[in-house]
Amino acid sequence: MKSSLTTARRGVLCTALISLVLASCAKEPSASKTAADVETGVLLNLTTGQDDLHAVSMGLNLAKTAAERGLPVVVFLNVAAPVFASTALPADTKYEDFPPVQDLLSAIMAAGGKVLVCGHCAEVSGVDASTLLPGVVVSEHGSLLDELQPGLVGFSY
């Protein structure tokens, strides 16, 4: 008798759960939003160093294109990437037919994007904050969090 009650209760619970699922599926679908309907922006988390200039150039070129289209852009140079914001880096550092890395960074900032360098990572990499490109800001993680806003899409290279 006890097992038939338990089985009956399970049946009732299953039926109730299925009814709830079906009811939620039967609701009118809300109007879907396109990318043009949502305020978006780009957060580029760049950790790669000089050993992979292809990845660095791809990420920075993406951020440059977004900034030139008027999207909010934040570039965070950390781990091995702070070197790219230093004036000590040779100005012709680039990957094949891409523009030089520092030209990409300057274009991002000229189009309204922000370039932040992790202070700790810069120190570990031997990058002196006094040698940073004009407009680059030394940032700790708390400052990066202040830049985050709804709609930012993150990319990591």
Coordinates of N, CA, C and O in Angstrom, one line a residue:
M1 N 0.8 -1.2 0.0 CA 0.0 0.0 0.0 C 0.9 1.2 0.0 O 0.6 2.2 -0.7
K2 N 1.9 1.2 0.8 CA 2.8 2.4 0.9 C 3.5 2.7 -0.4 O 3.6 3.8 -0.8
S3 N 3.9 1.6 -1.1 CA 4.6 1.8 -2.4 C 3.7 2.4 -3.4 O 4.0 3.1 -4.3
S4 N 2.4 2.0 -3.4 CA 1.4 2.5 -4.4 C 1.1 4.0 -4.1 O 0.9 4.7 -5.1
L5 N 1.1 4.4 -2.9 CA 1.0 5.8 -2.6 C 2.2 6.6 -3.1 O 2.0 7.7 -3.6
T6 N 3.3 6.1 -2.8 CA 4.5 6.8 -3.3 C 4.6 6.9 -4.8 O 4.9 7.9 -5.4
T7 N 4.2 5.8 -5.5 CA 4.1 5.8 -6.9 C 3.0 6.8 -7.4 O 3.3 7.5 -8.3
A8 N 1.9 6.9 -6.7 CA 0.9 7.8 -7.1 C 1.3 9.2 -6.9 O 1.1 10.1 -7.7
R9 N 2.0 9.5 -5.8 CA 2.6 10.9 -5.6 C 3.6 11.2 -6.6 O 3.6 12.4 -7.1
R10 N 4.4 10.3 -7.0 CA 5.4 10.6 -8.1 C 4.7 10.9 -9.4 O 5.1 11.8 -10.1
G11 N 3.6 10.1 -9.7 CA 2.9 10.4 -10.9 C 2.3 11.8 -10.9 O 2.3 12.5 -11.9
V12 N 1.7 12.2 -9.8 CA 1.1 13.5 -9.7 C 2.2 14.6 -9.8 O 2.0 15.6 -10.6
L13 N 3.3 14.4 -9.2 CA 4.4 15.4 -9.3 C 4.9 15.4 -10.7 O 5.2 16.5 -11.3
C14 N 5.1 14.3 -11.4 CA 5.5 14.3 -12.8 C 4.5 15.0 -13.7 O 4.9 15.8 -14.5
T15 N 3.3 14.7 -13.5 CA 2.2 15.3 -14.3 C 2.2 16.9 -14.1 O 2.1 17.6 -15.0
A16 N 2.4 17.3 -12.8 CA 2.4 18.7 -12.5 C 3.6 19.4 -13.2 O 3.5 20.5 -13.8
L17 N 4.8 18.7 -13.1 CA 6.0 19.3 -13.7 C 5.9 19.4 -15.2 O 6.2 20.4 -15.8
I18 N 5.3 18.3 -15.8 CA 5.1 18.3 -17.3 C 4.2 19.4 -17.7 O 4.4 20.1 -18.7
S19 N 3.1 19.6 -16.9 CA 2.1 20.7 -17.2 C 2.8 22.0 -17.1 O 2.5 22.9 -18.0
L20 N 3.6 22.3 -16.2 CA 4.3 23.5 -16.0 C 5.3 23.8 -17.2 O 5.3 24.9 -17.8
V21 N 6.0 22.8 -17.6 CA 6.9 22.9 -18.8 C 6.1 23.2 -20.0 O 6.5 24.1 -20.8
L22 N 5.0 22.5 -20.3 CA 4.2 22.7 -21.5 C 3.6 24.1 -21.5 O 3.5 24.7 -22.5
A23 N 3.1 24.5 -20.3 CA 2.5 25.8 -20.2 C 3.5 26.9 -20.5 O 3.2 27.9 -21.2
S24 N 4.8 26.8 -20.0 CA 5.8 27.8 -20.3 C 6.2 27.8 -21.8 O 6.5 28.8 -22.4
C25 N 6.1 26.6 -22.4 CA 6.5 26.6 -23.9 C 5.4 27.1 -24.7 O 5.6 27.6 -25.8
A26 N 4.1 27.1 -24.2 CA 3.0 27.6 -25.0 C 2.9 29.1 -25.0 O 2.1 29.6 -25.8
K27 N 3.6 29.8 -24.2 CA 3.5 31.3 -24.2 C 4.0 31.8 -25.5 O 4.8 31.3 -26.2
E28 N 3.4 33.0 -25.8 CA 3.9 33.7 -27.0 C 5.3 34.0 -26.9 O 5.8 34.5 -25.9
P29 N 6.1 33.7 -28.0 CA 7.6 34.1 -27.9 C 7.7 35.6 -27.9 O 7.0 36.3 -28.6
S30 N 8.6 36.1 -27.1 CA 8.9 37.5 -27.1 C 9.7 37.9 -28.4 O 10.3 37.1 -29.0
A31 N 9.5 39.1 -28.7 CA 10.2 39.6 -29.9 C 11.7 39.4 -29.8 O 12.3 39.9 -28.8
S32 N 12.3 38.8 -30.7 CA 13.8 38.6 -30.6 C 14.5 39.9 -30.9 O 14.1 40.6 -31.8
K33 N 15.6 40.1 -30.3 CA 16.4 41.3 -30.5 C 17.6 40.9 -31.4 O 18.1 39.8 -31.3
T34 N 17.9 41.8 -32.3 CA 19.1 41.7 -33.1 C 20.2 42.4 -32.5 O 20.0 43.2 -31.6
A35 N 21.4 42.2 -33.0 CA 22.6 43.0 -32.5 C 22.4 44.5 -32.6 O 22.9 45.2 -31.8
A36 N 21.6 44.9 -33.6 CA 21.4 46.3 -33.8 C 20.5 46.9 -32.7 O 20.5 48.1 -32.4
D37 N 19.7 46.0 -32.0 CA 18.8 46.5 -31.0 C 19.5 46.6 -29.6 O 18.9 47.2 -28.7
V38 N 20.6 46.0 -29.5 CA 21.3 45.9 -28.2 C 22.6 46.8 -28.2 O 23.3 46.7 -29.2
E39 N 22.7 47.6 -27.2 CA 24.0 48.4 -27.1 C 25.1 47.4 -26.8 O 25.1 46.8 -25.7
T40 N 26.0 47.2 -27.7 CA 27.1 46.3 -27.4 C 28.5 47.0 -27.4 O 28.6 48.2 -27.9
G41 N 29.4 46.4 -26.9 CA 30.8 46.9 -27.0 C 31.7 45.7 -26.9 O 31.3 44.6 -26.9
V42 N 33.0 46.0 -26.9 CA 34.0 45.0 -26.9 C 35.0 45.2 -25.8 O 35.5 46.3 -25.5
L43 N 35.3 44.1 -25.1 CA 36.3 44.0 -24.1 C 37.3 43.0 -24.6 O 37.0 41.8 -24.9
L44 N 38.5 43.5 -24.9 CA 39.6 42.6 -25.4 C 40.6 42.4 -24.3 O 41.2 43.3 -23.8
N45 N 40.6 41.1 -23.9 CA 41.6 40.7 -22.9 C 42.8 40.1 -23.6 O 42.7 39.0 -24.2
L46 N 43.9 40.9 -23.6 CA 45.1 40.5 -24.4 C 46.1 40.0 -23.4 O 46.7 40.8 -22.6
T47 N 46.5 38.7 -23.5 CA 47.5 38.1 -22.6 C 48.7 37.7 -23.3 O 49.7 37.4 -22.7
T48 N 48.6 37.6 -24.6 CA 49.7 37.0 -25.5 C 50.8 38.0 -25.6 O 50.6 39.2 -25.7
G49 N 52.0 37.5 -25.7 CA 53.2 38.3 -25.8 C 53.8 38.3 -27.2 O 53.1 37.9 -28.2
Q50 N 55.0 38.7 -27.4 CA 55.7 38.8 -28.7 C 55.9 37.5 -29.4 O 56.2 37.5 -30.6
D51 N 55.7 36.4 -28.7 CA 55.9 35.1 -29.3 C 54.7 34.7 -30.2 O 54.8 33.8 -31.0
D52 N 53.6 35.5 -30.2 CA 52.5 35.2 -31.1 C 51.9 36.5 -31.6 O 50.8 36.9 -31.2
L53 N 52.6 37.2 -32.5 CA 52.2 38.5 -33.0 C 50.9 38.4 -33.8 O 50.2 39.3 -34.0
H54 N 50.7 37.2 -34.4 CA 49.5 37.0 -35.2 C 48.3 37.1 -34.3 O 47.3 37.9 -34.6
A55 N 48.3 36.4 -33.1 CA 47.1 36.5 -32.2 C 46.9 38.0 -31.7 O 45.8 38.5 -31.6
V56 N 48.1 38.6 -31.4 CA 48.0 40.0 -30.9 C 47.4 40.9 -31.9 O 46.5 41.7 -31.6
S57 N 47.8 40.8 -33.2 CA 47.3 41.6 -34.2 C 45.9 41.4 -34.5 O 45.1 42.3 -34.8
M58 N 45.5 40.1 -34.5 CA 44.1 39.8 -34.7 C 43.2 40.4 -33.7 O 42.2 41.0 -34.0
G59 N 43.6 40.3 -32.4 CA 42.8 40.9 -31.4 C 42.7 42.4 -31.4 O 41.6 43.0 -31.3
L60 N 43.8 43.0 -31.6 CA 43.9 44.5 -31.7 C 43.1 45.0 -32.9 O 42.5 46.0 -32.9
N61 N 43.2 44.3 -34.0 CA 42.5 44.7 -35.2 C 41.0 44.6 -35.0 O 40.2 45.5 -35.5
L62 N 40.5 43.6 -34.3 CA 39.1 43.5 -34.0 C 38.7 44.6 -33.1 O 37.6 45.3 -33.4
A63 N 39.5 45.0 -32.1 CA 39.1 46.1 -31.2 C 39.1 47.4 -32.0 O 38.3 48.3 -31.8
K64 N 40.1 47.6 -32.9 CA 40.2 48.8 -33.7 C 38.9 49.0 -34.6 O 38.3 50.0 -34.6
T65 N 38.5 47.9 -35.2 CA 37.4 47.9 -36.1 C 36.1 48.3 -35.3 O 35.3 49.1 -35.7
A66 N 36.0 47.7 -34.1 CA 34.8 48.0 -33.2 C 34.8 49.4 -32.8 O 33.8 50.1 -32.9
A67 N 36.0 49.9 -32.4 CA 36.1 51.3 -32.0 C 35.8 52.3 -33.2 O 35.0 53.3 -33.0
E68 N 36.2 52.0 -34.3 CA 36.0 52.8 -35.5 C 34.5 52.8 -35.9 O 34.0 53.7 -36.5
R69 N 33.8 51.7 -35.5 CA 32.3 51.6 -35.7 C 31.5 52.3 -34.6 O 30.3 52.3 -34.6
G70 N 32.2 52.9 -33.7 CA 31.6 53.7 -32.6 C 31.2 52.8 -31.4 O 30.5 53.3 -30.5
L71 N 31.6 51.6 -31.4 CA 31.3 50.8 -30.2 C 32.2 51.1 -29.0 O 33.4 51.4 -29.3
P72 N 31.7 51.0 -27.8 CA 32.6 51.1 -26.7 C 33.7 50.0 -26.7 O 33.3 48.8 -26.9
V73 N 34.9 50.3 -26.5 CA 36.0 49.3 -26.5 C 36.9 49.5 -25.3 O 37.3 50.7 -25.0
V74 N 37.2 48.4 -24.7 CA 38.2 48.4 -23.6 C 39.2 47.3 -23.9 O 38.8 46.2 -24.1
V75 N 40.5 47.7 -24.0 CA 41.5 46.7 -24.2 C 42.3 46.6 -22.9 O 42.7 47.6 -22.3
F76 N 42.4 45.3 -22.4 CA 43.2 45.1 -21.1 C 44.4 44.3 -21.5 O 44.3 43.1 -21.9
L77 N 45.6 44.9 -21.4 CA 46.9 44.3 -21.6 C 47.4 43.7 -20.3 O 47.7 44.5 -19.4
N78 N 47.5 42.4 -20.3 CA 48.0 41.8 -19.0 C 48.8 40.5 -19.4 O 49.0 40.2 -20.5
V79 N 49.3 39.9 -18.3 CA 50.2 38.7 -18.4 C 51.4 39.1 -19.2 O 52.3 39.9 -18.7
A80 N 51.6 38.7 -20.5 CA 52.7 39.0 -21.3 C 52.5 40.2 -22.2 O 53.4 40.6 -22.9
A81 N 51.3 40.8 -22.3 CA 51.0 41.8 -23.2 C 51.4 43.3 -22.9 O 51.4 44.1 -23.8
P82 N 51.7 43.6 -21.6 CA 52.0 45.0 -21.3 C 53.1 45.6 -22.2 O 53.2 46.8 -22.4
V83 N 54.0 44.8 -22.7 CA 55.1 45.3 -23.5 C 54.7 46.0 -24.7 O 55.4 46.9 -25.2
F84 N 53.5 45.7 -25.2 CA 53.0 46.3 -26.4 C 52.6 47.8 -26.2 O 52.6 48.6 -27.2
A85 N 52.4 48.2 -25.0 CA 52.1 49.6 -24.7 C 53.3 50.4 -24.3 O 53.2 51.6 -24.0
S86 N 54.5 49.8 -24.3 CA 55.7 50.5 -23.9 C 56.4 51.1 -25.1 O 56.6 50.5 -26.2
T87 N 56.8 52.4 -25.0 CA 57.6 53.0 -26.1 C 58.9 52.4 -26.3 O 59.6 52.7 -27.3
A88 N 59.3 51.5 -25.4 CA 60.6 50.8 -25.5 C 60.5 49.7 -26.6 O 61.5 49.2 -27.1
L89 N 59.3 49.3 -26.9 CA 59.0 48.3 -28.0 C 59.4 48.9 -29.3 O 59.0 50.1 -29.6
P90 N 60.1 48.2 -30.2 CA 60.4 48.8 -31.5 C 59.1 49.1 -32.2 O 58.2 48.3 -32.3
A91 N 59.1 50.3 -32.8 CA 57.9 50.8 -33.4 C 57.4 50.0 -34.6 O 56.2 50.0 -35.0
D92 N 58.3 49.2 -35.2 CA 57.9 48.3 -36.3 C 57.5 46.9 -35.9 O 57.3 46.0 -36.8
T93 N 57.2 46.7 -34.7 CA 56.8 45.4 -34.2 C 55.4 45.1 -34.7 O 54.4 45.8 -34.4
K94 N 55.3 44.1 -35.6 CA 54.0 43.8 -36.2 C 54.0 42.3 -36.8 O 55.1 41.7 -36.8
Y95 N 52.9 41.9 -37.2 CA 52.7 40.6 -37.8 C 52.5 40.8 -39.3 O 51.5 41.4 -39.7
E96 N 53.3 40.2 -40.1 CA 53.2 40.2 -41.6 C 52.6 41.5 -42.1 O 53.2 42.6 -42.0
D97 N 51.4 41.5 -42.7 CA 50.8 42.7 -43.4 C 49.9 43.5 -42.5 O 49.3 44.4 -43.0
F98 N 49.8 43.1 -41.2 CA 49.1 44.0 -40.3 C 49.8 45.2 -40.0 O 51.1 45.3 -40.1
P99 N 49.1 46.3 -39.6 CA 49.9 47.5 -39.1 C 50.7 47.2 -37.8 O 50.4 46.2 -37.1
P100 N 51.7 48.0 -37.5 CA 52.4 47.8 -36.3 C 51.5 47.8 -35.1 O 50.5 48.5 -35.1
V101 N 51.8 47.0 -34.1 CA 51.0 46.8 -32.9 C 50.7 48.2 -32.3 O 49.5 48.4 -31.9
Q102 N 51.7 49.0 -32.1 CA 51.4 50.3 -31.5 C 50.6 51.2 -32.3 O 49.8 52.0 -31.7
D103 N 50.6 51.1 -33.6 CA 49.7 51.9 -34.4 C 48.2 51.4 -34.2 O 47.3 52.2 -34.2
L104 N 48.0 50.1 -34.0 CA 46.7 49.6 -33.7 C 46.2 50.1 -32.4 O 45.1 50.6 -32.3
L105 N 47.1 50.1 -31.4 CA 46.7 50.6 -30.1 C 46.3 52.1 -30.2 O 45.3 52.6 -29.6
S106 N 47.1 52.9 -30.9 CA 46.9 54.3 -31.0 C 45.6 54.6 -31.8 O 44.8 55.5 -31.4
A107 N 45.3 53.7 -32.8 CA 44.0 53.9 -33.6 C 42.8 53.6 -32.7 O 41.8 54.2 -32.8
I108 N 43.0 52.6 -31.8 CA 41.9 52.3 -30.9 C 41.6 53.5 -30.0 O 40.4 53.9 -29.8
M109 N 42.6 54.0 -29.4 CA 42.4 55.2 -28.5 C 41.9 56.4 -29.3 O 41.0 57.1 -28.8
A110 N 42.4 56.6 -30.5 CA 41.9 57.8 -31.3 C 40.5 57.7 -31.7 O 39.8 58.7 -31.8
A111 N 40.0 56.4 -31.8 CA 38.5 56.2 -32.1 C 37.7 56.2 -30.8 O 36.5 55.8 -30.9
G112 N 38.3 56.5 -29.6 CA 37.5 56.5 -28.4 C 37.6 55.3 -27.5 O 37.0 55.3 -26.4
G113 N 38.4 54.3 -27.9 CA 38.6 53.1 -27.1 C 39.5 53.4 -25.9 O 40.3 54.4 -25.9
K114 N 39.5 52.6 -24.9 CA 40.4 52.7 -23.7 C 41.4 51.6 -23.7 O 41.0 50.4 -24.0
V115 N 42.6 51.9 -23.4 CA 43.6 50.8 -23.3 C 44.2 50.9 -21.9 O 44.7 51.9 -21.4
L116 N 44.0 49.7 -21.2 CA 44.4 49.6 -19.8 C 45.6 48.6 -19.7 O 45.5 47.6 -20.4
V117 N 46.5 48.8 -18.9 CA 47.6 47.9 -18.7 C 47.6 47.5 -17.2 O 47.6 48.3 -16.3
C118 N 47.7 46.2 -17.0 CA 47.8 45.7 -15.6 C 49.1 46.1 -15.0 O 50.2 45.8 -15.5
G119 N 49.0 46.9 -13.9 CA 50.2 47.4 -13.3 C 51.1 46.3 -12.8 O 52.3 46.4 -12.9
H120 N 50.6 45.3 -12.2 CA 51.4 44.2 -11.7 C 52.1 43.5 -12.8 O 53.3 43.2 -12.8
C121 N 51.3 43.2 -13.9 CA 51.9 42.5 -15.0 C 53.0 43.3 -15.7 O 54.0 42.8 -16.2
A122 N 52.7 44.6 -15.8 CA 53.8 45.5 -16.4 C 55.0 45.4 -15.6 O 56.1 45.3 -16.1
E123 N 54.9 45.5 -14.3 CA 56.1 45.4 -13.4 C 56.8 44.1 -13.6 O 58.0 44.0 -13.7
V124 N 56.1 43.0 -13.6 CA 56.7 41.6 -13.8 C 57.4 41.5 -15.2 O 58.4 40.9 -15.3
S125 N 56.8 42.2 -16.2 CA 57.3 42.2 -17.5 C 58.5 43.1 -17.7 O 59.0 43.2 -18.8
G126 N 58.8 43.9 -16.7 CA 59.8 44.9 -16.8 C 59.4 46.2 -17.6 O 60.3 46.9 -18.1
V127 N 58.1 46.4 -17.7 CA 57.6 47.6 -18.4 C 57.5 48.7 -17.3 O 56.7 48.6 -16.4
D128 N 58.2 49.8 -17.6 CA 58.1 51.0 -16.7 C 56.9 51.8 -17.1 O 56.8 52.2 -18.3
A129 N 56.1 52.2 -16.1 CA 54.9 52.9 -16.4 C 55.2 54.3 -17.1 O 54.4 54.8 -17.8
S130 N 56.4 54.8 -16.9 CA 56.7 56.1 -17.5 C 57.0 56.0 -19.0 O 57.1 57.0 -19.7
T131 N 57.1 54.7 -19.5 CA 57.3 54.5 -20.9 C 56.1 54.2 -21.7 O 56.2 53.8 -22.9
L132 N 54.9 54.3 -21.1 CA 53.7 53.9 -21.8 C 53.3 54.9 -22.9 O 53.6 56.1 -22.7
L133 N 52.7 54.4 -23.9 CA 52.2 55.2 -25.0 C 51.2 56.2 -24.4 O 50.5 55.9 -23.4
P134 N 51.1 57.4 -24.9 CA 50.2 58.4 -24.5 C 48.7 57.9 -24.5 O 48.3 57.3 -25.5
G135 N 48.0 58.1 -23.4 CA 46.6 57.6 -23.3 C 46.4 56.3 -22.7 O 45.3 55.9 -22.3
V136 N 47.5 55.5 -22.6 CA 47.4 54.2 -21.9 C 47.3 54.4 -20.4 O 48.1 55.2 -19.9
V137 N 46.4 53.7 -19.7 CA 46.2 53.8 -18.3 C 46.7 52.6 -17.6 O 46.3 51.5 -17.9
V138 N 47.5 52.8 -16.5 CA 47.9 51.7 -15.6 C 46.7 51.4 -14.8 O 46.0 52.2 -14.2
S139 N 46.3 50.1 -14.7 CA 45.1 49.7 -14.1 C 45.3 48.4 -13.2 O 46.1 47.6 -13.6
E140 N 44.7 48.4 -12.2 CA 44.6 47.1 -11.4 C 43.2 46.5 -11.7 O 42.4 47.1 -12.3
H141 N 43.0 45.3 -11.2 CA 41.8 44.6 -11.5 C 40.5 45.4 -11.1 O 39.5 45.4 -11.8
G142 N 40.6 46.1 -10.0 CA 39.4 46.9 -9.6 C 39.1 48.0 -10.6 O 37.9 48.2 -10.9
S143 N 40.1 48.6 -11.2 CA 39.8 49.6 -12.2 C 39.2 49.0 -13.5 O 38.4 49.6 -14.1
L144 N 39.7 47.8 -13.8 CA 39.1 47.1 -15.0 C 37.7 46.8 -14.7 O 36.8 47.1 -15.6
L145 N 37.3 46.4 -13.5 CA 35.9 46.1 -13.2 C 35.1 47.4 -13.3 O 33.9 47.3 -13.7
D146 N 35.6 48.5 -13.0 CA 34.9 49.8 -13.2 C 34.5 50.0 -14.6 O 33.6 50.8 -14.9
E147 N 35.3 49.5 -15.6 CA 35.0 49.7 -17.0 C 34.0 48.8 -17.6 O 33.5 49.0 -18.7
L148 N 33.7 47.7 -16.8 CA 32.7 46.8 -17.4 C 31.3 47.3 -17.3 O 30.9 48.0 -16.4
Q149 N 30.6 47.1 -18.4 CA 29.2 47.6 -18.5 C 28.4 46.6 -19.2 O 28.9 45.7 -20.0
P150 N 27.1 46.6 -19.0 CA 26.2 45.6 -19.7 C 26.4 45.8 -21.2 O 26.6 46.9 -21.8
G151 N 26.4 44.6 -21.9 CA 26.5 44.6 -23.3 C 27.9 44.4 -23.9 O 28.1 44.3 -25.1
L152 N 29.0 44.5 -23.0 CA 30.3 44.2 -23.5 C 30.5 42.8 -23.8 O 30.1 41.9 -23.0
V153 N 31.0 42.5 -25.0 CA 31.3 41.2 -25.4 C 32.8 41.0 -25.2 O 33.6 41.8 -25.7
G154 N 33.2 39.9 -24.5 CA 34.6 39.7 -24.3 C 35.3 38.8 -25.3 O 34.7 37.8 -25.8
F155 N 36.5 39.2 -25.7 CA 37.3 38.4 -26.6 C 38.7 38.3 -25.9 O 39.1 39.2 -25.3
S156 N 39.3 37.1 -26.0 CA 40.6 36.9 -25.4 C 41.6 36.4 -26.4 O 41.3 35.4 -27.1
Y157 N 42.7 37.0 -26.5 CA 43.7 36.6 -27.4 C 45.0 36.5 -26.7 O 45.3 37.2 -25.7

